[in-house]
mmCIF file of C-alpha atoms in Angstrom:
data_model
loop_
_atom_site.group_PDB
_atom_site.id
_atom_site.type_symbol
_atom_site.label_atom_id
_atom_site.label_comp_id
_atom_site.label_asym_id
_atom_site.label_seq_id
_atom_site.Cartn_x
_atom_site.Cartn_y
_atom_site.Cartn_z
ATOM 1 C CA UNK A 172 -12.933 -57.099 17.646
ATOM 2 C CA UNK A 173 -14.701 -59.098 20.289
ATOM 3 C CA UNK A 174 -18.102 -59.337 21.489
ATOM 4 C CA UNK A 175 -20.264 -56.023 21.770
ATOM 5 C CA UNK A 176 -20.451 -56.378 25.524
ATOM 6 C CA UNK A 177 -16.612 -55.699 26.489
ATOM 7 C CA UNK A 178 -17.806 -51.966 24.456
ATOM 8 C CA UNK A 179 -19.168 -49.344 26.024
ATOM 9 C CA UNK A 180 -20.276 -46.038 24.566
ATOM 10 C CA UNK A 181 -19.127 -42.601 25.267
ATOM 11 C CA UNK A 182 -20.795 -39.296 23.919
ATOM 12 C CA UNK A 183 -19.337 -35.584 23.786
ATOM 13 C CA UNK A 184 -19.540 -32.199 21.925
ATOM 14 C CA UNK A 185 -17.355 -29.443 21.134
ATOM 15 C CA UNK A 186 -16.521 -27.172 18.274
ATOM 16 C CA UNK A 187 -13.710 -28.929 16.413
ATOM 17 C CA UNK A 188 -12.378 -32.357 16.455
ATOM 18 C CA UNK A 189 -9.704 -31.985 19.043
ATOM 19 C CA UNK A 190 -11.489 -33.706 21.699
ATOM 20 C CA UNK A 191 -9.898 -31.255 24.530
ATOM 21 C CA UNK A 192 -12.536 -28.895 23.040
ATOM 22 C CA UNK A 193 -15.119 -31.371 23.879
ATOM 23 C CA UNK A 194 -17.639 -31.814 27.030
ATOM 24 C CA UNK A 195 -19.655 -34.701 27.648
ATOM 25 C CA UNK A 196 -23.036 -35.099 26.272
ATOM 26 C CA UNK A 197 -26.497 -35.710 28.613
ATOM 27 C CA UNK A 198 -27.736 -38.726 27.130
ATOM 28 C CA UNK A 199 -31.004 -39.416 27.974
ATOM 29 C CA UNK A 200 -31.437 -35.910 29.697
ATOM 30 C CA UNK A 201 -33.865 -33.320 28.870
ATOM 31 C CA UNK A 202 -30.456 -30.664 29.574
ATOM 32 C CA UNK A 203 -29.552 -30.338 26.001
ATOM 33 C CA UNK A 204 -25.634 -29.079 24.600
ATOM 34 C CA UNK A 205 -25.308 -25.674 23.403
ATOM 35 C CA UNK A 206 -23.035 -25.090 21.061
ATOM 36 C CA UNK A 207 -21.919 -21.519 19.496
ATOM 37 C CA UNK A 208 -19.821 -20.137 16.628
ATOM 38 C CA UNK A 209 -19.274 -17.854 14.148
ATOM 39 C CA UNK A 210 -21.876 -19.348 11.807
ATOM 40 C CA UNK A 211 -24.514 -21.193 13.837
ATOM 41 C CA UNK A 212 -26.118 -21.398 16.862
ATOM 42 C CA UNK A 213 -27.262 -24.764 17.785
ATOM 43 C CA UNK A 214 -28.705 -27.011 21.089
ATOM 44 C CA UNK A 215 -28.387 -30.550 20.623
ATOM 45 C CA UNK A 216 -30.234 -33.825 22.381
ATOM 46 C CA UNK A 217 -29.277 -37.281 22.178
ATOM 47 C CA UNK A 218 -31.057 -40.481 22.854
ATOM 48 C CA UNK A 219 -30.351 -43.720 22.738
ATOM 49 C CA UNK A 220 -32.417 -47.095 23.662
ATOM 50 C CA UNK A 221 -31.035 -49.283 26.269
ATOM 51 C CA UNK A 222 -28.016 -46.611 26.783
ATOM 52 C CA UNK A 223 -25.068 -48.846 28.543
ATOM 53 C CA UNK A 224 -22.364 -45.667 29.020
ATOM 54 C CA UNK A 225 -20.967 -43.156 30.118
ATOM 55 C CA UNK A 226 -21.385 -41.639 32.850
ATOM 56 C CA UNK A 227 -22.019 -44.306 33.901
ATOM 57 C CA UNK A 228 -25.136 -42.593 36.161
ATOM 58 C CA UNK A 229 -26.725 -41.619 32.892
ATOM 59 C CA UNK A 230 -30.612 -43.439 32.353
ATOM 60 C CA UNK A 231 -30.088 -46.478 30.467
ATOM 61 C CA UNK A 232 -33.751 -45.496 28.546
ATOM 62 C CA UNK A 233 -35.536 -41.794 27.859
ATOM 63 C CA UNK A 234 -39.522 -40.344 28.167
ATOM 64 C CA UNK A 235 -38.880 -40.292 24.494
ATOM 65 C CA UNK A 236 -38.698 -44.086 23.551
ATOM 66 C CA UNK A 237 -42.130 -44.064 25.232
ATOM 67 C CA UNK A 238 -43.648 -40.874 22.910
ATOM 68 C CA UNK A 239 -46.288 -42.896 20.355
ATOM 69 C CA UNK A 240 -44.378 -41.736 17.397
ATOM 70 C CA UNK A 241 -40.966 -43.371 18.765
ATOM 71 C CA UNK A 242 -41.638 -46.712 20.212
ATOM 72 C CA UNK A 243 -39.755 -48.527 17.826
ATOM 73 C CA UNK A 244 -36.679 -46.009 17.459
ATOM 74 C CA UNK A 245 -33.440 -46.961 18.314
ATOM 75 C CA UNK A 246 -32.006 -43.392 19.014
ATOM 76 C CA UNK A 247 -32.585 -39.916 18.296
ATOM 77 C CA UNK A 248 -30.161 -36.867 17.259
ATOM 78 C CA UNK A 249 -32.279 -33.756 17.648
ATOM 79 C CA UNK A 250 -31.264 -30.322 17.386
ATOM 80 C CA UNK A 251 -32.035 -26.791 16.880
ATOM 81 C CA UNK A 252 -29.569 -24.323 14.705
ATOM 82 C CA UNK A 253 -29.710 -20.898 14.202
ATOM 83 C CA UNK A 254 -27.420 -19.503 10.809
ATOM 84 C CA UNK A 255 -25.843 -16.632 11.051
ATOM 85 C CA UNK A 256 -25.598 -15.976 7.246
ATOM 86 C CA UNK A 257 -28.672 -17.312 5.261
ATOM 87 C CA UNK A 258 -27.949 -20.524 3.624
ATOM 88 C CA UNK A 259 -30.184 -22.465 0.748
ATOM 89 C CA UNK A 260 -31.799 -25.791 1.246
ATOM 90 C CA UNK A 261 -29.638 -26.870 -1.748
ATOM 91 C CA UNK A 262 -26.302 -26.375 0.447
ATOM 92 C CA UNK A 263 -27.184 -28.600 3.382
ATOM 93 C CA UNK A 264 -26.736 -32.084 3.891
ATOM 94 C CA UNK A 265 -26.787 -34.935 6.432
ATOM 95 C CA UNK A 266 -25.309 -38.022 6.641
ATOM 96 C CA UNK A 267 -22.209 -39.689 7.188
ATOM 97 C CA UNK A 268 -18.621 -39.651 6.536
ATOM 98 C CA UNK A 269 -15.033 -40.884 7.307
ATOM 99 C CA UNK A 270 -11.430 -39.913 7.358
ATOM 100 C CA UNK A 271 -10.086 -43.394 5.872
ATOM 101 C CA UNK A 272 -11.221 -45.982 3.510
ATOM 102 C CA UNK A 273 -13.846 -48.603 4.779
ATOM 103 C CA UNK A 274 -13.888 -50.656 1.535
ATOM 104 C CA UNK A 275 -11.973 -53.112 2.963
ATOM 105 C CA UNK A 276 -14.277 -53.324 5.930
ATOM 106 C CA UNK A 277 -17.577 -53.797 4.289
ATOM 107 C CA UNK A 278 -19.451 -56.315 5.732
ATOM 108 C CA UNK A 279 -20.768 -58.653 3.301
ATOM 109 C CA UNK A 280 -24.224 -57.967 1.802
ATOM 110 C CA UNK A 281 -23.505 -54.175 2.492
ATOM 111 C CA UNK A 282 -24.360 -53.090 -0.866
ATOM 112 C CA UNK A 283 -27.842 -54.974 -0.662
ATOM 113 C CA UNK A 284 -28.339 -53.461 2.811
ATOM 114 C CA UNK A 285 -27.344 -50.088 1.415
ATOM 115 C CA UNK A 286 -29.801 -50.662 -1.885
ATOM 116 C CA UNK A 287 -32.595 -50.874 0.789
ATOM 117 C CA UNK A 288 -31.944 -48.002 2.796
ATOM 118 C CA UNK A 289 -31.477 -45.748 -0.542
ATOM 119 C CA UNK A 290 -34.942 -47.105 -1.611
ATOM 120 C CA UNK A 291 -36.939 -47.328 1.663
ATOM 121 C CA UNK A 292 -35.501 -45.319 3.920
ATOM 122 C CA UNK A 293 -34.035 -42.084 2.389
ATOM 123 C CA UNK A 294 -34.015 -42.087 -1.501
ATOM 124 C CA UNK A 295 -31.860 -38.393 -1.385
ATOM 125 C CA UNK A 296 -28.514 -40.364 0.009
ATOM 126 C CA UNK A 297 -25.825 -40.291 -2.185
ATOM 127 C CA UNK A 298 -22.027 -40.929 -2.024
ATOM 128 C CA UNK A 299 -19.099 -42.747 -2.706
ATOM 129 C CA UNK A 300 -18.202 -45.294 0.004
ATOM 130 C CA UNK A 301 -15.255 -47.164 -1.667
ATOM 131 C CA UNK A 302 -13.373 -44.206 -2.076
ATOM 132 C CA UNK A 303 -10.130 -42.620 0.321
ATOM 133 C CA UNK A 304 -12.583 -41.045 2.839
ATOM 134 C CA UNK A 305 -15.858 -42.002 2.300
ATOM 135 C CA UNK A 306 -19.245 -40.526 2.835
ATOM 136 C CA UNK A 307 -22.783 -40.764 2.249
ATOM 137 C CA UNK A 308 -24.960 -37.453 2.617
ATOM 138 C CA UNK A 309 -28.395 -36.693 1.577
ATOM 139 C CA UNK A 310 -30.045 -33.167 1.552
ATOM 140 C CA UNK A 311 -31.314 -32.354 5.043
ATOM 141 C CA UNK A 312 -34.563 -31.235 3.907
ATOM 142 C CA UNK A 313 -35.038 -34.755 1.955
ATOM 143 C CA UNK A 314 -33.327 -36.839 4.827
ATOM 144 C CA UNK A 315 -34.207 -35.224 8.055
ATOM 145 C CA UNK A 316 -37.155 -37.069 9.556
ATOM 146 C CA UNK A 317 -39.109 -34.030 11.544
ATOM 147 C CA UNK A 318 -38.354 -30.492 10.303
ATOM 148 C CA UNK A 319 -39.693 -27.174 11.910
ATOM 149 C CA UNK A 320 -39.682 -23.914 10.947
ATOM 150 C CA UNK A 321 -39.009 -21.638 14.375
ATOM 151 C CA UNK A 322 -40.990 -18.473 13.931
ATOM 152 C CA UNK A 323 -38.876 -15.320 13.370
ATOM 153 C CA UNK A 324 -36.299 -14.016 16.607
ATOM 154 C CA UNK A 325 -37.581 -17.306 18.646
ATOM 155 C CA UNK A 326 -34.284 -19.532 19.876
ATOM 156 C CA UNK A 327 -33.432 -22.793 20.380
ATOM 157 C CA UNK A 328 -34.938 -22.408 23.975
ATOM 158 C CA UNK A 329 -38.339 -21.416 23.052
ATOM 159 C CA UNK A 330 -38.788 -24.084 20.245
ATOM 160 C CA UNK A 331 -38.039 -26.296 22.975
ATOM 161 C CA UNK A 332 -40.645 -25.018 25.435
ATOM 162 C CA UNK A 333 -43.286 -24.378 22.365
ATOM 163 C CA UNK A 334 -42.471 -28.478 21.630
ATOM 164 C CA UNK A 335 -44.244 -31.154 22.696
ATOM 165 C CA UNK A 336 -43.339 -32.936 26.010
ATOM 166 C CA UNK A 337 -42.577 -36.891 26.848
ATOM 167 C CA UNK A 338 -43.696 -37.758 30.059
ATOM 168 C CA UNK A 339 -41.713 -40.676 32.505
ATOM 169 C CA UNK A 340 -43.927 -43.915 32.738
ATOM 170 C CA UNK A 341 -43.573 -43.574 36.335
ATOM 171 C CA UNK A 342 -44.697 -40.108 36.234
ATOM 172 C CA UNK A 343 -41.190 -39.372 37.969
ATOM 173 C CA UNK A 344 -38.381 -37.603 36.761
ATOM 174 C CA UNK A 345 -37.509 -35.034 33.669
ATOM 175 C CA UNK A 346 -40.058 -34.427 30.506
ATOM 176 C CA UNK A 347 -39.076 -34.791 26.945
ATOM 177 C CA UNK A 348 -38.683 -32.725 24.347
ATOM 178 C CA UNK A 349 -40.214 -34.387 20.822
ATOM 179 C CA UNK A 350 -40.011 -32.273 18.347
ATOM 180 C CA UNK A 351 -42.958 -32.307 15.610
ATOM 181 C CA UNK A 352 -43.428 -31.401 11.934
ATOM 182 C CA UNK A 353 -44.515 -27.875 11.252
ATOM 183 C CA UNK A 354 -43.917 -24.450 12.073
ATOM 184 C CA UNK A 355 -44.039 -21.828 14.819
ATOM 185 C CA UNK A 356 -45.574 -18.050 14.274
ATOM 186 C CA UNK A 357 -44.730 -16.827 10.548
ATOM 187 C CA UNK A 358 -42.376 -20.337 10.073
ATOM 188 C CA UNK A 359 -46.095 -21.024 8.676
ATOM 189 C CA UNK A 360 -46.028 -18.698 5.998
ATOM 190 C CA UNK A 361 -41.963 -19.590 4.826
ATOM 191 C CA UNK A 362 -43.271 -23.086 4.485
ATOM 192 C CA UNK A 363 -46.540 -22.238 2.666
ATOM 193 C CA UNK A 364 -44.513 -19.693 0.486
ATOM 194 C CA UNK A 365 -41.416 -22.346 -0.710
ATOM 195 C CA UNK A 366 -44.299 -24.767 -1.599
ATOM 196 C CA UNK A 367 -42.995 -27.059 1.234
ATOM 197 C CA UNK A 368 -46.100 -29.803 2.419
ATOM 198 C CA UNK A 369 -46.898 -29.354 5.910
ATOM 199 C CA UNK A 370 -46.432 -33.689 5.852
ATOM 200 C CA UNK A 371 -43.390 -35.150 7.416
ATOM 201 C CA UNK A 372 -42.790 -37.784 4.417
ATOM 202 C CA UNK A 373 -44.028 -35.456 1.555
ATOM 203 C CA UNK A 374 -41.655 -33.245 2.874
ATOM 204 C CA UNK A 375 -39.192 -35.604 2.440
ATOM 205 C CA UNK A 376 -40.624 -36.247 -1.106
ATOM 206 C CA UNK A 377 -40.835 -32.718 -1.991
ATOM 207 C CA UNK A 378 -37.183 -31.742 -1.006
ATOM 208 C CA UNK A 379 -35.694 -34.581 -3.282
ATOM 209 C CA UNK A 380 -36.180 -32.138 -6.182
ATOM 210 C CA UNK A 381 -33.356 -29.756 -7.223
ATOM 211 C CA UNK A 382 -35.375 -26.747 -7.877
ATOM 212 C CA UNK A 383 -37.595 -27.174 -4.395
ATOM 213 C CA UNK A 384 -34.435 -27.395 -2.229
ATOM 214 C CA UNK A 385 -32.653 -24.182 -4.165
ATOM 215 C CA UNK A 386 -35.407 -21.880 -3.818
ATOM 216 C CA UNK A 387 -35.824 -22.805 -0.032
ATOM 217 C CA UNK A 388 -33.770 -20.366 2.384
ATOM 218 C CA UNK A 389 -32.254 -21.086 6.099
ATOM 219 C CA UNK A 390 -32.864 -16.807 7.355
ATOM 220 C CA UNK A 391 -30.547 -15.284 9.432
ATOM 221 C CA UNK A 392 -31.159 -15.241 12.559
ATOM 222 C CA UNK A 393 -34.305 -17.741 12.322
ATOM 223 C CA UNK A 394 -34.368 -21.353 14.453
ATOM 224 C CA UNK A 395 -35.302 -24.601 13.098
ATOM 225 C CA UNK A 396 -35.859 -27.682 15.189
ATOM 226 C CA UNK A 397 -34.772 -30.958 13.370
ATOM 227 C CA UNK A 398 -34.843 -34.869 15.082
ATOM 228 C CA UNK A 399 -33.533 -37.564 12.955
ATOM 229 C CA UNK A 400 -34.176 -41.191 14.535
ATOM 230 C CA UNK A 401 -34.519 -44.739 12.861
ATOM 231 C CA UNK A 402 -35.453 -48.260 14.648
ATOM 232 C CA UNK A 403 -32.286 -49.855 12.654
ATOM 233 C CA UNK A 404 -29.145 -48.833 14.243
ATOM 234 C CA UNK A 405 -29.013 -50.799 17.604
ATOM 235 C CA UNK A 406 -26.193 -49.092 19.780
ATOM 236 C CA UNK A 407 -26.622 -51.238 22.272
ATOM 237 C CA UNK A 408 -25.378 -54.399 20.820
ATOM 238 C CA UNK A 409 -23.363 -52.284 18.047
ATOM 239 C CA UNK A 410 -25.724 -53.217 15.500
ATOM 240 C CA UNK A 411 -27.154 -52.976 12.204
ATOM 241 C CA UNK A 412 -31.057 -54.343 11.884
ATOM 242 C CA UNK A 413 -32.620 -53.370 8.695
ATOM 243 C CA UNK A 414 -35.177 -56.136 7.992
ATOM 244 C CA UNK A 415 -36.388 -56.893 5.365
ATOM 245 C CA UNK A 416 -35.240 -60.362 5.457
ATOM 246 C CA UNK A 417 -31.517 -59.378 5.958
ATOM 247 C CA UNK A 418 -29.675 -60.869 9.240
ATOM 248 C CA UNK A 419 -27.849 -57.930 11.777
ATOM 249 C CA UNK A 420 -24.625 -56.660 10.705
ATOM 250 C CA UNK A 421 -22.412 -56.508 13.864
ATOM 251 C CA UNK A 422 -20.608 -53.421 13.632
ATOM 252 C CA UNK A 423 -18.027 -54.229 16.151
ATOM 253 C CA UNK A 424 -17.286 -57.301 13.872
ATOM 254 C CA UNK A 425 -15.822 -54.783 11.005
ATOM 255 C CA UNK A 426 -14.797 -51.378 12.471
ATOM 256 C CA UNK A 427 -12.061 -50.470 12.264
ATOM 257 C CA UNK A 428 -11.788 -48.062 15.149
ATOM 258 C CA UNK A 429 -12.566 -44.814 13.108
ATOM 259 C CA UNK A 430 -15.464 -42.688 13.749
ATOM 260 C CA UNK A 431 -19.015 -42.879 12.634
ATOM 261 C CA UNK A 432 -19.615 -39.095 12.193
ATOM 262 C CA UNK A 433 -23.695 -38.489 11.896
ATOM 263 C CA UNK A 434 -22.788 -34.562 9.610
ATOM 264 C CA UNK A 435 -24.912 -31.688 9.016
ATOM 265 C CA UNK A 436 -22.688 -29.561 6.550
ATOM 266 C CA UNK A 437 -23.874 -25.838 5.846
ATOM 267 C CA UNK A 438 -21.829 -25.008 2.841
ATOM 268 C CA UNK A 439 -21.487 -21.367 2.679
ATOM 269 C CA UNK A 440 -19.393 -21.603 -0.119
ATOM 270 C CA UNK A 441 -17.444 -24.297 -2.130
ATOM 271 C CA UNK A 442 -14.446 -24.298 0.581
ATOM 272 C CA UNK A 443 -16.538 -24.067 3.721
ATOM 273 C CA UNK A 444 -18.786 -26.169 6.082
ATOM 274 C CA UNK A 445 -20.052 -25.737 9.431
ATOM 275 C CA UNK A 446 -20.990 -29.084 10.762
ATOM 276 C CA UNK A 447 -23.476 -30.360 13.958
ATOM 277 C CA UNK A 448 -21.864 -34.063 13.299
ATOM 278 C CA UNK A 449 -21.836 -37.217 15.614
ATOM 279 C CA UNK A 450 -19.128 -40.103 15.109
ATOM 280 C CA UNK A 451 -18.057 -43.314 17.026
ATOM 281 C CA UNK A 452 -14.583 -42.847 18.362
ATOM 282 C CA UNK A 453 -12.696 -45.064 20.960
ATOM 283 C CA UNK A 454 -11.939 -45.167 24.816
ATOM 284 C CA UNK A 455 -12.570 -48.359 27.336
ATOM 285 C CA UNK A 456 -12.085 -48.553 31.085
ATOM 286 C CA UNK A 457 -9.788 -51.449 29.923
ATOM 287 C CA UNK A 458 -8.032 -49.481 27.165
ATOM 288 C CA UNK A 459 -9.945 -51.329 24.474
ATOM 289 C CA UNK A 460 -11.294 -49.483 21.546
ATOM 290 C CA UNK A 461 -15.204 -48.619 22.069
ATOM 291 C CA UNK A 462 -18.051 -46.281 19.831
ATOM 292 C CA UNK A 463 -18.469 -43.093 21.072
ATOM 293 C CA UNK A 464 -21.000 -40.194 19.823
ATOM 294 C CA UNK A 465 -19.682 -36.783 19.333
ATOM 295 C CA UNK A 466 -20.870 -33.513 18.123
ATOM 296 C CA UNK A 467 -19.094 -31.204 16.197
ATOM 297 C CA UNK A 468 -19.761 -28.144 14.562
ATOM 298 C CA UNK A 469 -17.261 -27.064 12.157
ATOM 299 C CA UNK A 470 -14.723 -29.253 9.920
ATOM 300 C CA UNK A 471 -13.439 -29.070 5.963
ATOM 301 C CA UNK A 472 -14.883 -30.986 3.806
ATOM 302 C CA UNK A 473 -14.211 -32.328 0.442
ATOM 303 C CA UNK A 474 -16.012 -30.198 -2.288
ATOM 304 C CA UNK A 475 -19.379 -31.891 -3.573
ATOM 305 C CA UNK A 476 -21.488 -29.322 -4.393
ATOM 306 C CA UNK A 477 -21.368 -27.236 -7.529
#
């Protein structure tokens, strides 16, 4: 489809997929995206390295990039979420999905790159990505790189102000938020009480377990603070750099022009999710197809969970 430089990116959020619902995302700002419905309360931040889009005044670069713990990351989703029914840790996930096939679009050595991710990067993520509309989720607790447990009645807001900050190089303009590992207030004792380490990656570890996941429980009316961030998705040049040996998969090479949707899917029951998702979608000053980010919050979803 052309050379990653005729693409720009574009990044909203709204509460379905009609995109007249939608409002354009800060990028790079510390003004996050509130979003509200019937089931979840949630603020969202997105950051991306070497940001090339729109509008078109938005910093190409955040505080964030320059935090020690994210030097080497590519971009950031973080969010906070408040339920408004409580949900188990065993009926969340996050990942990715599509509404057609991408088997035919599957850039060679795919399965190899996807073989490494499953073993290095998040051994939870599971799926089926030959099949009518394909999708790969894990189980946020497993696959969500910082986790936080809010204490009880504190909001999105006050995680946020509680959270550590990011500060400019130049000591000029807006601080960060960057989210850490851990609890707030009694979010101490609901991790120490599920058996939940207090470690980022045995965290990660611990959640891949069936039984830890079940008996953990998103309360009512309690906030959690999640970032999820890797150094491997380049959206800058549309790319895929994994290592390990393996050359970068162009993206703009194979898509197809669908979105990328980045999904957290609260399944309340077997025919329900409420979703904070992200996907590449397409709009170009020149009327040429280009990735854009958005943010949902609620969409059906095919039943995979018992």
């Amino acid at each position: 489809m052309g050379d990653h430089s005729n693409y720009i990116l574009k990044v909203t959020a709204g509460h379905s997929y009609d995109p007249t619902t939608h409002e354009d995302v800060h990028v790079n700002s510390s003004k996050p995206i509130s979003i509200s419905s019937e089931h979840i309360d949630a603020r969202i931040h997105v950051r991306i390295k070497d940001y090339r889009g729109l509008p078109k005044t938005s910093p190409s670069n955040s505080p964030y990039f320059s935090h020690p713990s994210h030097t080497y990351d590519r971009y950031s989703i973080a969010f906070t979420f408040t339920p408004k029914r409580h949900i188990t840790g065993q009926d969340l996930v996050f990942g990715n999905d599509f509404d057609h096939p991408i088997r035919d679009r599957l850039p060679p050595l795919f399965d190899k790159a996807l073989g490494l991710v499953k073993y290095w990067v998040d051994p939870g993520l599971d799926g089926d990505v030959l099949g009518d509309e394909p999708y790969l989720y894990g189980p946020l607790l497993s696959s969500i790189n910082i986790f936080r447990v809010g204490g009880k009645g504190e909001d999105g807001k006050e995680l946020e102000e509680d959270a550590p900050k990011a500060k400019p190089k130049d000591g000029k303009g807006e601080e960060e938020v960057v989210f850490e590992e851990g609890a707030e207030e009694d979010g101490h004792e609901v991790r120490k009480e599920s058996g939940m380490p207090n470690d980022a990656r045995q965290r990660q570890k611990w959640a891949l377990q069936e039984a830890n996941r079940t008996g953990f429980k998103f309360e009512e009316g309690r906030t959690y603070a999640c970032d999820f961030f890797n150094p491997y998705l380049d959206f800058n040049e549309f790319a895929l750099k994994l290592g390990y040996g393996l050359p970068a998969i162009s993206i703009v090479s194979h898509w197809d022009g669908q979105p990328l949707r980045y999904v957290c899917d609260f399944f309340c029951s077997s025919l329900l999710s409420v979703r904070v998702s992200g996907f590449i979608r397409t709009i170009s000053p020149l009327q040429r197809p280009i990735p854009c980010l958005t943010l949902l919050t609620q969409h059906p979803l095919p039943q995979i969970c018992a």
